[in-house]
């Protein structure tokens, strides 16, 4: 079984020095960098946009795992592709035509992800599973870090794992929200490939990034 990958969410980082925070994550053996983009419309919070991502690109060669919590999303896909995103993940509720938005992301040679909120049924993503590279299963309602893990979403992970394996797809399953050292084990058992974590990585064990990433990976 391939080893689990860790994508720390910089939503929990020090926003006044994101460049060095990203460099510290790379030194701490992060596999990807999870960048939460929020527009204050799709979710009740605002974070960063493509211009900041463009400036952060030079600080690491790690993949930028960009989670777009913005709507309408189509008008901004090119901006994030040009800014250096490697994976562009969108929410189905943020587009009027999910297939066309996915194709748009792929047209810029980027990996495409679809994110399922806790309330969004897993069959929303089934018809496009063969078109995308990643399913981002939200284990919190999007908008903020530090929320409590919603265990019920693991049922979706199990269903997705079965579907992906039975169809021999390469689609990866990523889980995002409230991940800690305890529930990370359950998420791995359910079949996730990538763990997103903000609070646990930046605040656990006195903020020891390397130790926290290692514990999430091997715990
Ligand atoms: C929430 C974001 C998550 C969040 C994860 O809307 O999508 O990526 O930042 O942070 P923690 O691990 O603190 O829940
Ligand atoms: Zn996220």
PDB file of C-alpha atoms and ligand atoms in Angstrom:
ATOM      1  CA  UNK A   1       0.000   0.000   0.000  1.00  0.00           C
ATOM      2  CA  UNK A   2       1.459   3.395  -1.043  1.00  0.00           C
ATOM      3  CA  UNK A   3       2.418   5.508   1.970  1.00  0.00           C
ATOM      4  CA  UNK A   4       0.071   8.286   2.974  1.00  0.00           C
ATOM      5  CA  UNK A   5       0.931  11.805   1.803  1.00  0.00           C
ATOM      6  CA  UNK A   6       0.674  14.907   3.989  1.00  0.00           C
ATOM      7  CA  UNK A   7      -0.573  18.253   2.648  1.00  0.00           C
ATOM      8  CA  UNK A   8      -0.265  20.862   5.450  1.00  0.00           C
ATOM      9  CA  UNK A   9      -2.843  23.657   5.219  1.00  0.00           C
ATOM     10  CA  UNK A  10      -1.171  27.061   5.410  1.00  0.00           C
ATOM     11  CA  UNK A  11      -4.440  28.512   6.689  1.00  0.00           C
ATOM     12  CA  UNK A  12      -2.936  27.782  10.128  1.00  0.00           C
ATOM     13  CA  UNK A  13       0.447  29.327   9.237  1.00  0.00           C
ATOM     14  CA  UNK A  14       1.717  32.813  10.108  1.00  0.00           C
ATOM     15  CA  UNK A  15       0.262  34.878   7.245  1.00  0.00           C
ATOM     16  CA  UNK A  16       2.864  37.588   7.819  1.00  0.00           C
ATOM     17  CA  UNK A  17       5.634  35.212   6.678  1.00  0.00           C
ATOM     18  CA  UNK A  18       4.081  32.605   4.405  1.00  0.00           C
ATOM     19  CA  UNK A  19       7.225  32.192   2.310  1.00  0.00           C
ATOM     20  CA  UNK A  20       9.394  31.023   5.181  1.00  0.00           C
ATOM     21  CA  UNK A  21       6.522  28.969   6.616  1.00  0.00           C
ATOM     22  CA  UNK A  22       6.341  27.085   3.306  1.00  0.00           C
ATOM     23  CA  UNK A  23      10.112  26.558   3.331  1.00  0.00           C
ATOM     24  CA  UNK A  24       9.837  25.176   6.887  1.00  0.00           C
ATOM     25  CA  UNK A  25       7.105  22.757   5.748  1.00  0.00           C
ATOM     26  CA  UNK A  26       9.322  21.474   2.938  1.00  0.00           C
ATOM     27  CA  UNK A  27      12.188  20.974   5.414  1.00  0.00           C
ATOM     28  CA  UNK A  28       9.705  19.121   7.674  1.00  0.00           C
ATOM     29  CA  UNK A  29       9.023  16.619   4.823  1.00  0.00           C
ATOM     30  CA  UNK A  30       5.592  17.804   3.725  1.00  0.00           C
ATOM     31  CA  UNK A  31       4.544  16.173   0.450  1.00  0.00           C
ATOM     32  CA  UNK A  32       2.298  18.986  -0.833  1.00  0.00           C
ATOM     33  CA  UNK A  33       1.250  22.464   0.318  1.00  0.00           C
ATOM     34  CA  UNK A  34      -2.510  22.887   0.835  1.00  0.00           C
ATOM     35  CA  UNK A  35      -3.573  26.434   0.027  1.00  0.00           C
ATOM     36  CA  UNK A  36      -7.093  27.419   1.099  1.00  0.00           C
ATOM     37  CA  UNK A  37      -8.537  30.154  -1.102  1.00  0.00           C
ATOM     38  CA  UNK A  38     -11.678  31.742   0.315  1.00  0.00           C
ATOM     39  CA  UNK A  39     -13.742  34.591  -1.161  1.00  0.00           C
ATOM     40  CA  UNK A  40     -16.117  35.552   1.674  1.00  0.00           C
ATOM     41  CA  UNK A  41     -19.008  34.525  -0.614  1.00  0.00           C
ATOM     42  CA  UNK A  42     -18.810  30.759  -1.039  1.00  0.00           C
ATOM     43  CA  UNK A  43     -17.573  30.546   2.573  1.00  0.00           C
ATOM     44  CA  UNK A  44     -17.813  33.185   5.357  1.00  0.00           C
ATOM     45  CA  UNK A  45     -14.071  33.941   5.351  1.00  0.00           C
ATOM     46  CA  UNK A  46     -11.512  35.586   3.058  1.00  0.00           C
ATOM     47  CA  UNK A  47      -7.894  34.443   2.700  1.00  0.00           C
ATOM     48  CA  UNK A  48      -5.529  34.838  -0.258  1.00  0.00           C
ATOM     49  CA  UNK A  49      -5.750  35.043  -4.058  1.00  0.00           C
ATOM     50  CA  UNK A  50      -3.659  34.206  -7.153  1.00  0.00           C
ATOM     51  CA  UNK A  51      -1.254  37.149  -6.731  1.00  0.00           C
ATOM     52  CA  UNK A  52      -0.097  35.841  -3.340  1.00  0.00           C
ATOM     53  CA  UNK A  53       0.226  32.295  -4.700  1.00  0.00           C
ATOM     54  CA  UNK A  54       2.333  33.626  -7.570  1.00  0.00           C
ATOM     55  CA  UNK A  55       4.720  35.232  -5.027  1.00  0.00           C
ATOM     56  CA  UNK A  56       4.853  32.040  -2.948  1.00  0.00           C
ATOM     57  CA  UNK A  57       5.692  29.841  -5.935  1.00  0.00           C
ATOM     58  CA  UNK A  58       9.447  30.552  -5.748  1.00  0.00           C
ATOM     59  CA  UNK A  59       9.710  29.329  -2.129  1.00  0.00           C
ATOM     60  CA  UNK A  60       9.258  25.626  -2.867  1.00  0.00           C
ATOM     61  CA  UNK A  61       9.071  23.059  -5.629  1.00  0.00           C
ATOM     62  CA  UNK A  62       6.448  21.073  -3.661  1.00  0.00           C
ATOM     63  CA  UNK A  63       3.073  20.750  -5.432  1.00  0.00           C
ATOM     64  CA  UNK A  64       0.599  23.515  -4.609  1.00  0.00           C
ATOM     65  CA  UNK A  65      -2.627  21.756  -3.662  1.00  0.00           C
ATOM     66  CA  UNK A  66      -5.020  24.681  -4.173  1.00  0.00           C
ATOM     67  CA  UNK A  67      -8.473  24.372  -2.616  1.00  0.00           C
ATOM     68  CA  UNK A  68     -10.807  26.933  -4.203  1.00  0.00           C
ATOM     69  CA  UNK A  69     -13.662  27.847  -1.887  1.00  0.00           C
ATOM     70  CA  UNK A  70     -14.842  30.550  -4.263  1.00  0.00           C
ATOM     71  CA  UNK A  71     -17.872  30.958  -6.513  1.00  0.00           C
ATOM     72  CA  UNK A  72     -18.462  31.350  -9.351  1.00  0.00           C
ATOM     73  CA  UNK A  73     -15.178  29.519  -9.807  1.00  0.00           C
ATOM     74  CA  UNK A  74     -14.813  29.312 -13.619  1.00  0.00           C
ATOM     75  CA  UNK A  75     -13.662  32.912 -14.098  1.00  0.00           C
ATOM     76  CA  UNK A  76     -10.632  32.345 -11.839  1.00  0.00           C
ATOM     77  CA  UNK A  77      -9.344  28.917 -12.892  1.00  0.00           C
ATOM     78  CA  UNK A  78      -6.832  30.407 -15.367  1.00  0.00           C
ATOM     79  CA  UNK A  79      -5.551  32.899 -12.738  1.00  0.00           C
ATOM     80  CA  UNK A  80      -4.711  30.077 -10.329  1.00  0.00           C
ATOM     81  CA  UNK A  81      -3.224  27.936 -13.073  1.00  0.00           C
ATOM     82  CA  UNK A  82      -0.992  30.838 -14.145  1.00  0.00           C
ATOM     83  CA  UNK A  83      -0.079  31.559 -10.503  1.00  0.00           C
ATOM     84  CA  UNK A  84       1.509  28.101 -10.209  1.00  0.00           C
ATOM     85  CA  UNK A  85      -1.176  25.832  -8.746  1.00  0.00           C
ATOM     86  CA  UNK A  86      -0.482  22.147  -9.457  1.00  0.00           C
ATOM     87  CA  UNK A  87      -3.811  20.752  -8.260  1.00  0.00           C
ATOM     88  CA  UNK A  88      -6.925  22.921  -8.562  1.00  0.00           C
ATOM     89  CA  UNK A  89      -9.821  21.649  -6.474  1.00  0.00           C
ATOM     90  CA  UNK A  90     -13.309  23.097  -6.868  1.00  0.00           C
ATOM     91  CA  UNK A  91     -16.670  22.606  -5.190  1.00  0.00           C
ATOM     92  CA  UNK A  92     -19.548  21.355  -7.416  1.00  0.00           C
ATOM     93  CA  UNK A  93     -21.826  23.997  -5.889  1.00  0.00           C
ATOM     94  CA  UNK A  94     -19.488  26.719  -7.304  1.00  0.00           C
ATOM     95  CA  UNK A  95     -20.088  25.935 -10.988  1.00  0.00           C
ATOM     96  CA  UNK A  96     -23.090  25.533 -13.266  1.00  0.00           C
ATOM     97  CA  UNK A  97     -21.282  22.836 -15.309  1.00  0.00           C
ATOM     98  CA  UNK A  98     -18.893  20.623 -13.322  1.00  0.00           C
ATOM     99  CA  UNK A  99     -17.611  18.683 -16.337  1.00  0.00           C
ATOM    100  CA  UNK A 100     -16.768  21.853 -18.230  1.00  0.00           C
ATOM    101  CA  UNK A 101     -14.980  23.327 -15.184  1.00  0.00           C
ATOM    102  CA  UNK A 102     -12.956  20.125 -14.785  1.00  0.00           C
ATOM    103  CA  UNK A 103     -12.034  20.192 -18.492  1.00  0.00           C
ATOM    104  CA  UNK A 104     -11.012  23.839 -18.119  1.00  0.00           C
ATOM    105  CA  UNK A 105      -8.600  22.941 -15.287  1.00  0.00           C
ATOM    106  CA  UNK A 106      -7.179  20.066 -17.363  1.00  0.00           C
ATOM    107  CA  UNK A 107      -6.801  22.365 -20.386  1.00  0.00           C
ATOM    108  CA  UNK A 108      -4.115  24.225 -18.395  1.00  0.00           C
ATOM    109  CA  UNK A 109      -2.331  20.905 -17.718  1.00  0.00           C
ATOM    110  CA  UNK A 110      -3.252  21.032 -14.050  1.00  0.00           C
ATOM    111  CA  UNK A 111      -4.608  18.203 -11.907  1.00  0.00           C
ATOM    112  CA  UNK A 112      -8.319  18.580 -11.210  1.00  0.00           C
ATOM    113  CA  UNK A 113      -9.976  17.935  -7.860  1.00  0.00           C
ATOM    114  CA  UNK A 114     -13.582  18.015  -6.714  1.00  0.00           C
ATOM    115  CA  UNK A 115     -14.404  18.725  -3.077  1.00  0.00           C
ATOM    116  CA  UNK A 116     -17.409  17.277  -1.231  1.00  0.00           C
ATOM    117  CA  UNK A 117     -18.735  19.233   1.749  1.00  0.00           C
ATOM    118  CA  UNK A 118     -20.048  17.120   4.641  1.00  0.00           C
ATOM    119  CA  UNK A 119     -23.606  17.668   3.365  1.00  0.00           C
ATOM    120  CA  UNK A 120     -22.764  16.956  -0.291  1.00  0.00           C
ATOM    121  CA  UNK A 121     -23.660  13.368  -1.239  1.00  0.00           C
ATOM    122  CA  UNK A 122     -20.872  11.177  -2.606  1.00  0.00           C
ATOM    123  CA  UNK A 123     -22.882  10.437  -5.776  1.00  0.00           C
ATOM    124  CA  UNK A 124     -22.292  14.070  -6.780  1.00  0.00           C
ATOM    125  CA  UNK A 125     -18.741  13.104  -7.767  1.00  0.00           C
ATOM    126  CA  UNK A 126     -19.326   9.565  -9.097  1.00  0.00           C
ATOM    127  CA  UNK A 127     -20.125  10.628 -12.698  1.00  0.00           C
ATOM    128  CA  UNK A 128     -16.834  12.563 -12.974  1.00  0.00           C
ATOM    129  CA  UNK A 129     -14.557  10.226 -10.988  1.00  0.00           C
ATOM    130  CA  UNK A 130     -12.812   9.079 -14.168  1.00  0.00           C
ATOM    131  CA  UNK A 131     -12.185  12.705 -15.244  1.00  0.00           C
ATOM    132  CA  UNK A 132     -10.505  13.928 -12.059  1.00  0.00           C
ATOM    133  CA  UNK A 133      -7.228  13.333 -10.243  1.00  0.00           C
ATOM    134  CA  UNK A 134      -8.475  13.960  -6.702  1.00  0.00           C
ATOM    135  CA  UNK A 135     -11.580  13.862  -4.538  1.00  0.00           C
ATOM    136  CA  UNK A 136     -11.286  16.184  -1.523  1.00  0.00           C
ATOM    137  CA  UNK A 137     -13.597  14.885   1.202  1.00  0.00           C
ATOM    138  CA  UNK A 138     -14.335  17.697   3.658  1.00  0.00           C
ATOM    139  CA  UNK A 139     -14.507  16.560   7.284  1.00  0.00           C
ATOM    140  CA  UNK A 140     -15.513  20.041   8.446  1.00  0.00           C
ATOM    141  CA  UNK A 141     -17.774  22.688   6.921  1.00  0.00           C
ATOM    142  CA  UNK A 142     -15.377  24.842   4.880  1.00  0.00           C
ATOM    143  CA  UNK A 143     -14.292  28.293   6.010  1.00  0.00           C
ATOM    144  CA  UNK A 144     -12.097  27.915   9.045  1.00  0.00           C
ATOM    145  CA  UNK A 145      -9.275  25.857  10.519  1.00  0.00           C
ATOM    146  CA  UNK A 146      -9.428  24.366  14.009  1.00  0.00           C
ATOM    147  CA  UNK A 147     -12.909  22.855  13.709  1.00  0.00           C
ATOM    148  CA  UNK A 148     -14.050  19.447  15.013  1.00  0.00           C
ATOM    149  CA  UNK A 149     -13.711  16.388  12.724  1.00  0.00           C
ATOM    150  CA  UNK A 150     -17.046  15.086  11.362  1.00  0.00           C
ATOM    151  CA  UNK A 151     -16.507  11.313  11.546  1.00  0.00           C
ATOM    152  CA  UNK A 152     -19.569  10.500   9.430  1.00  0.00           C
ATOM    153  CA  UNK A 153     -17.741  11.553   6.243  1.00  0.00           C
ATOM    154  CA  UNK A 154     -15.542   8.443   6.506  1.00  0.00           C
ATOM    155  CA  UNK A 155     -18.466   6.492   5.002  1.00  0.00           C
ATOM    156  CA  UNK A 156     -17.920   8.501   1.807  1.00  0.00           C
ATOM    157  CA  UNK A 157     -14.225   7.613   1.851  1.00  0.00           C
ATOM    158  CA  UNK A 158     -15.040   3.900   2.069  1.00  0.00           C
ATOM    159  CA  UNK A 159     -17.489   4.152  -0.845  1.00  0.00           C
ATOM    160  CA  UNK A 160     -15.005   6.131  -2.953  1.00  0.00           C
ATOM    161  CA  UNK A 161     -12.167   3.706  -2.164  1.00  0.00           C
ATOM    162  CA  UNK A 162     -14.269   0.759  -3.365  1.00  0.00           C
ATOM    163  CA  UNK A 163     -15.396   2.573  -6.535  1.00  0.00           C
ATOM    164  CA  UNK A 164     -11.889   3.776  -7.447  1.00  0.00           C
ATOM    165  CA  UNK A 165     -10.326   0.366  -6.828  1.00  0.00           C
ATOM    166  CA  UNK A 166     -13.055  -1.582  -8.652  1.00  0.00           C
ATOM    167  CA  UNK A 167     -12.729   0.685 -11.705  1.00  0.00           C
ATOM    168  CA  UNK A 168      -8.903   0.693 -11.422  1.00  0.00           C
ATOM    169  CA  UNK A 169      -8.887   4.509 -11.477  1.00  0.00           C
ATOM    170  CA  UNK A 170      -5.906   6.595 -10.386  1.00  0.00           C
ATOM    171  CA  UNK A 171      -8.066   9.182  -8.611  1.00  0.00           C
ATOM    172  CA  UNK A 172      -6.633  10.042  -5.180  1.00  0.00           C
ATOM    173  CA  UNK A 173      -8.739  10.578  -2.046  1.00  0.00           C
ATOM    174  CA  UNK A 174      -7.779  13.517   0.179  1.00  0.00           C
ATOM    175  CA  UNK A 175      -9.488  14.369   3.491  1.00  0.00           C
ATOM    176  CA  UNK A 176      -9.550  17.878   4.902  1.00  0.00           C
ATOM    177  CA  UNK A 177     -10.643  19.322   8.209  1.00  0.00           C
ATOM    178  CA  UNK A 178     -10.105  18.589  11.891  1.00  0.00           C
ATOM    179  CA  UNK A 179      -7.498  15.884  11.209  1.00  0.00           C
ATOM    180  CA  UNK A 180      -5.493  14.914  14.313  1.00  0.00           C
ATOM    181  CA  UNK A 181      -3.275  12.015  15.372  1.00  0.00           C
ATOM    182  CA  UNK A 182      -6.265   9.898  16.436  1.00  0.00           C
ATOM    183  CA  UNK A 183      -8.671  10.346  13.522  1.00  0.00           C
ATOM    184  CA  UNK A 184      -5.830  10.218  10.963  1.00  0.00           C
ATOM    185  CA  UNK A 185      -5.642   6.472  11.654  1.00  0.00           C
ATOM    186  CA  UNK A 186      -9.377   6.057  10.944  1.00  0.00           C
ATOM    187  CA  UNK A 187      -9.057   8.086   7.751  1.00  0.00           C
ATOM    188  CA  UNK A 188      -6.176   5.899   6.557  1.00  0.00           C
ATOM    189  CA  UNK A 189      -8.106   2.709   7.393  1.00  0.00           C
ATOM    190  CA  UNK A 190     -11.075   4.061   5.420  1.00  0.00           C
ATOM    191  CA  UNK A 191      -8.766   4.452   2.412  1.00  0.00           C
ATOM    192  CA  UNK A 192      -7.516   8.034   2.040  1.00  0.00           C
ATOM    193  CA  UNK A 193      -4.302   8.739   0.123  1.00  0.00           C
ATOM    194  CA  UNK A 194      -3.629  12.299   1.348  1.00  0.00           C
ATOM    195  CA  UNK A 195      -4.244  13.963   4.731  1.00  0.00           C
ATOM    196  CA  UNK A 196      -4.718  17.734   4.960  1.00  0.00           C
ATOM    197  CA  UNK A 197      -3.967  19.232   8.344  1.00  0.00           C
ATOM    198  CA  UNK A 198      -3.518  22.778   9.596  1.00  0.00           C
ATOM    199  CA  UNK A 199      -4.001  23.050  13.350  1.00  0.00           C
ATOM    200  CA  UNK A 200      -2.500  19.667  14.278  1.00  0.00           C
ATOM    201  CA  UNK A 201       0.637  20.283  12.208  1.00  0.00           C
ATOM    202  CA  UNK A 202       1.213  23.915  13.236  1.00  0.00           C
ATOM    203  CA  UNK A 203       0.136  23.637  16.891  1.00  0.00           C
ATOM    204  CA  UNK A 204       0.710  20.011  17.944  1.00  0.00           C
ATOM    205  CA  UNK A 205       3.810  19.163  20.039  1.00  0.00           C
ATOM    206  CA  UNK A 206       4.723  22.814  20.503  1.00  0.00           C
ATOM    207  CA  UNK A 207       4.578  23.422  16.749  1.00  0.00           C
ATOM    208  CA  UNK A 208       7.200  20.781  15.869  1.00  0.00           C
ATOM    209  CA  UNK A 209       6.328  20.558  12.158  1.00  0.00           C
ATOM    210  CA  UNK A 210       8.612  17.612  11.357  1.00  0.00           C
ATOM    211  CA  UNK A 211       7.394  15.547  14.309  1.00  0.00           C
ATOM    212  CA  UNK A 212       3.725  16.277  13.571  1.00  0.00           C
ATOM    213  CA  UNK A 213       4.043  15.408   9.885  1.00  0.00           C
ATOM    214  CA  UNK A 214       5.900  12.225  10.786  1.00  0.00           C
ATOM    215  CA  UNK A 215       3.260  11.246  13.371  1.00  0.00           C
ATOM    216  CA  UNK A 216       0.438  11.793  10.871  1.00  0.00           C
ATOM    217  CA  UNK A 217       2.323   9.734   8.287  1.00  0.00           C
ATOM    218  CA  UNK A 218       3.266   6.781  10.477  1.00  0.00           C
ATOM    219  CA  UNK A 219       0.740   6.920  13.324  1.00  0.00           C
TER     220      UNK A 219
HETATM  221  C1  LIG B   1     -11.255  24.618   5.853  1.00  0.00           C
HETATM  222  C2  LIG B   1     -10.043  24.276   5.011  1.00  0.00           C
HETATM  223  C3  LIG B   1      -9.161  23.237   5.646  1.00  0.00           C
HETATM  224  C4  LIG B   1      -8.643  23.685   7.019  1.00  0.00           C
HETATM  225  C5  LIG B   1      -7.900  22.566   7.690  1.00  0.00           C
HETATM  226  O1  LIG B   1     -12.186  25.313   5.061  1.00  0.00           O
HETATM  227  O2  LIG B   1     -10.428  23.759   3.760  1.00  0.00           O
HETATM  228  O3  LIG B   1      -8.065  22.966   4.780  1.00  0.00           O
HETATM  229  O4  LIG B   1      -7.799  24.771   6.865  1.00  0.00           O
HETATM  230  O5  LIG B   1      -7.453  23.060   8.912  1.00  0.00           O
HETATM  231  P1  LIG B   1      -7.578  22.180  10.241  1.00  0.00           P
HETATM  232  O6  LIG B   1      -6.638  21.008  10.024  1.00  0.00           O
HETATM  233  O7  LIG B   1      -7.109  23.109  11.326  1.00  0.00           O
HETATM  234  O8  LIG B   1      -8.993  21.764  10.362  1.00  0.00           O
HETATM  235 ZN1  LIG B   2      -8.790  23.028   2.486  1.00  0.00          ZN
END
